[in-house]
Amino acid sequence: MLKGIHPLLGPDLLHVLRSMGHGDDIVIADANFPVTFLGPRVVRADGVDAVAMAEAILTHMPLDTFVPEAAWRMEVVGDPGAVPEVCATFQEIVHRHAGDFTIHSVERFAFYEMARKAACIVATTEARLYGNLILKMGVVHPHESARI
């Protein structure tokens, strides 16, 4: 056990997050997402939904402020303007933890291409459709890091 670490972040995911650098992406994937063969390392989070995982990750990871977009969701096939409930909840979590960031929608196959370049895919058991999110890591400023 460690103090101050969100309990959903197991040792494999903590290692990934600690190893990521500014500009690296992490994917939070729902149960239908093709995690196994896209290429990046997969960390399983069985029994955890995507919203809870987004909350856990954003408790510790800043988003990138040096780019115009730092968070993406998969666009609804056939209805690109739709915002599924799970995605609206993602937006609330991003605002609460990272500030004034908008989650941008990306066409399904373009989203898969973005995921191929990610540092890691976190495979949740999120059952809601379109419960997928990509987050771009920002920088941790000196005043935000732990001092020993």
Short mmCIF file of C-alpha atoms in Angstrom, two decimals:
data_model
loop_
_atom_site.label_atom_id
_atom_site.label_comp_id
_atom_site.label_asym_id
_atom_site.label_seq_id
_atom_site.Cartn_x
_atom_site.Cartn_y
_atom_site.Cartn_z
CA MET A 1 0.00 0.00 0.00
CA LEU A 2 1.08 3.53 -0.75
CA LYS A 3 -0.27 6.83 0.53
CA GLY A 4 -1.97 9.19 -1.87
CA ILE A 5 -2.21 6.76 -4.81
CA HIS A 6 -5.66 6.12 -6.24
CA PRO A 7 -6.56 2.49 -5.36
CA LEU A 8 -7.55 1.60 -8.95
CA LEU A 9 -4.00 2.20 -10.14
CA GLY A 10 -2.25 -1.15 -9.82
CA PRO A 11 1.50 -1.67 -10.11
CA ASP A 12 1.52 -2.21 -13.89
CA LEU A 13 -0.47 0.93 -14.58
CA LEU A 14 1.54 2.96 -12.07
CA HIS A 15 4.69 1.89 -13.90
CA VAL A 16 3.21 2.98 -17.22
CA LEU A 17 2.11 6.36 -15.88
CA ARG A 18 5.47 6.97 -14.22
CA SER A 19 7.28 5.98 -17.43
CA MET A 20 5.20 8.27 -19.67
CA GLY A 21 6.50 11.67 -20.62
CA HIS A 22 5.16 14.95 -21.93
CA GLY A 23 3.14 14.35 -25.09
CA ASP A 24 2.63 10.60 -24.59
CA ASP A 25 -0.93 9.30 -24.96
CA ILE A 26 -2.83 6.76 -22.88
CA VAL A 27 -6.06 5.08 -24.02
CA ILE A 28 -8.86 4.13 -21.65
CA ALA A 29 -10.82 1.49 -23.56
CA ASP A 30 -14.25 -0.04 -23.12
CA ALA A 31 -14.98 -3.77 -23.23
CA ASN A 32 -15.60 -3.73 -27.00
CA PHE A 33 -12.37 -1.96 -27.96
CA PRO A 34 -9.87 -4.06 -29.96
CA VAL A 35 -7.05 -3.76 -27.43
CA THR A 36 -5.02 -6.88 -28.11
CA PHE A 37 -3.71 -6.36 -31.63
CA LEU A 38 -3.39 -2.60 -32.05
CA GLY A 39 0.21 -2.62 -30.84
CA PRO A 40 0.69 -0.67 -27.61
CA ARG A 41 1.13 -2.35 -24.27
CA VAL A 42 -2.18 -3.39 -22.70
CA VAL A 43 -2.88 -3.12 -18.99
CA ARG A 44 -6.05 -4.96 -17.95
CA ALA A 45 -8.43 -3.32 -15.51
CA ASP A 46 -11.06 -6.03 -15.22
CA GLY A 47 -14.03 -5.10 -13.07
CA VAL A 48 -13.38 -1.37 -13.54
CA ASP A 49 -15.46 0.92 -15.74
CA ALA A 50 -13.90 3.56 -17.98
CA VAL A 51 -15.25 6.49 -15.97
CA ALA A 52 -13.67 5.24 -12.75
CA MET A 53 -10.39 4.64 -14.58
CA ALA A 54 -10.41 8.14 -16.10
CA GLU A 55 -10.98 9.54 -12.60
CA ALA A 56 -8.09 7.48 -11.20
CA ILE A 57 -5.64 8.42 -13.96
CA LEU A 58 -6.52 12.12 -13.98
CA THR A 59 -6.05 12.25 -10.21
CA HIS A 60 -2.32 11.95 -10.92
CA MET A 61 -1.74 12.85 -14.60
CA PRO A 62 -1.85 16.39 -16.01
CA LEU A 63 -3.09 17.03 -19.54
CA ASP A 64 -0.90 18.71 -22.14
CA THR A 65 -1.38 22.49 -22.23
CA PHE A 66 1.08 23.02 -25.11
CA VAL A 67 -1.19 21.58 -27.81
CA PRO A 68 -4.65 22.63 -29.00
CA GLU A 69 -6.19 19.22 -28.16
CA ALA A 70 -5.24 16.85 -25.33
CA ALA A 71 -8.32 14.61 -24.94
CA TRP A 72 -10.33 12.64 -27.50
CA ARG A 73 -13.32 10.30 -27.59
CA MET A 74 -14.64 8.06 -30.33
CA GLU A 75 -17.32 9.65 -32.50
CA VAL A 76 -20.66 7.83 -32.67
CA VAL A 77 -20.89 5.96 -35.97
CA GLY A 78 -23.75 7.36 -38.05
CA ASP A 79 -24.40 10.24 -35.63
CA PRO A 80 -21.21 12.31 -35.27
CA GLY A 81 -22.93 15.04 -33.23
CA ALA A 82 -24.16 12.65 -30.54
CA VAL A 83 -22.54 12.74 -27.11
CA PRO A 84 -23.16 9.47 -25.23
CA GLU A 85 -23.72 9.73 -21.48
CA VAL A 86 -20.38 8.08 -20.75
CA CYS A 87 -18.61 10.74 -22.83
CA ALA A 88 -20.44 13.58 -21.07
CA THR A 89 -19.23 12.07 -17.79
CA PHE A 90 -15.67 11.93 -19.16
CA GLN A 91 -15.96 15.65 -19.90
CA GLU A 92 -17.03 16.39 -16.31
CA ILE A 93 -14.06 14.43 -14.97
CA VAL A 94 -11.62 16.21 -17.28
CA HIS A 95 -12.96 19.61 -16.17
CA ARG A 96 -12.75 18.65 -12.49
CA HIS A 97 -9.20 17.28 -12.62
CA ALA A 98 -7.50 19.03 -15.55
CA GLY A 99 -9.34 22.29 -16.04
CA ASP A 100 -10.71 23.90 -19.18
CA PHE A 101 -10.10 21.11 -21.70
CA THR A 102 -12.61 19.96 -24.30
CA ILE A 103 -12.78 16.31 -25.26
CA HIS A 104 -12.81 16.23 -29.06
CA SER A 105 -14.62 13.55 -31.04
CA VAL A 106 -12.67 11.51 -33.59
CA GLU A 107 -14.00 9.20 -36.30
CA ARG A 108 -13.79 5.54 -35.28
CA PHE A 109 -10.94 4.40 -37.53
CA ALA A 110 -8.97 7.60 -36.94
CA PHE A 111 -9.38 6.93 -33.21
CA TYR A 112 -7.93 3.43 -33.71
CA GLU A 113 -4.95 4.96 -35.54
CA MET A 114 -4.37 7.36 -32.66
CA ALA A 115 -4.59 4.44 -30.23
CA ARG A 116 -1.89 2.55 -32.17
CA LYS A 117 0.58 5.31 -31.26
CA ALA A 118 -0.30 5.42 -27.55
CA ALA A 119 2.09 4.47 -24.77
CA CYS A 120 -0.53 2.12 -23.34
CA ILE A 121 -4.11 0.95 -23.64
CA VAL A 122 -5.99 0.38 -20.39
CA ALA A 123 -8.59 -2.33 -21.05
CA THR A 124 -11.55 -1.73 -18.76
CA THR A 125 -14.76 -3.71 -18.60
CA GLU A 126 -16.86 -0.62 -19.41
CA ALA A 127 -20.10 -1.96 -20.91
CA ARG A 128 -21.45 1.34 -22.25
CA LEU A 129 -20.80 1.87 -25.95
CA TYR A 130 -18.26 4.58 -26.87
CA GLY A 131 -16.65 4.45 -23.43
CA ASN A 132 -13.23 5.16 -24.97
CA LEU A 133 -10.93 8.06 -24.19
CA ILE A 134 -7.42 9.12 -25.19
CA LEU A 135 -5.50 11.48 -22.92
CA LYS A 136 -2.24 13.30 -23.76
CA MET A 137 0.11 13.72 -20.82
CA GLY A 138 1.25 17.19 -19.92
CA VAL A 139 4.08 18.36 -17.71
CA VAL A 140 4.27 18.24 -13.94
CA HIS A 141 5.59 21.61 -12.76
CA PRO A 142 8.18 21.71 -9.94
CA HIS A 143 5.65 23.03 -7.41
CA GLU A 144 3.34 20.04 -8.17
CA SER A 145 5.85 17.25 -7.63
CA ALA A 146 6.52 15.57 -4.30
CA ARG A 147 9.50 16.79 -2.33
CA ILE A 148 11.58 14.47 -0.23
#
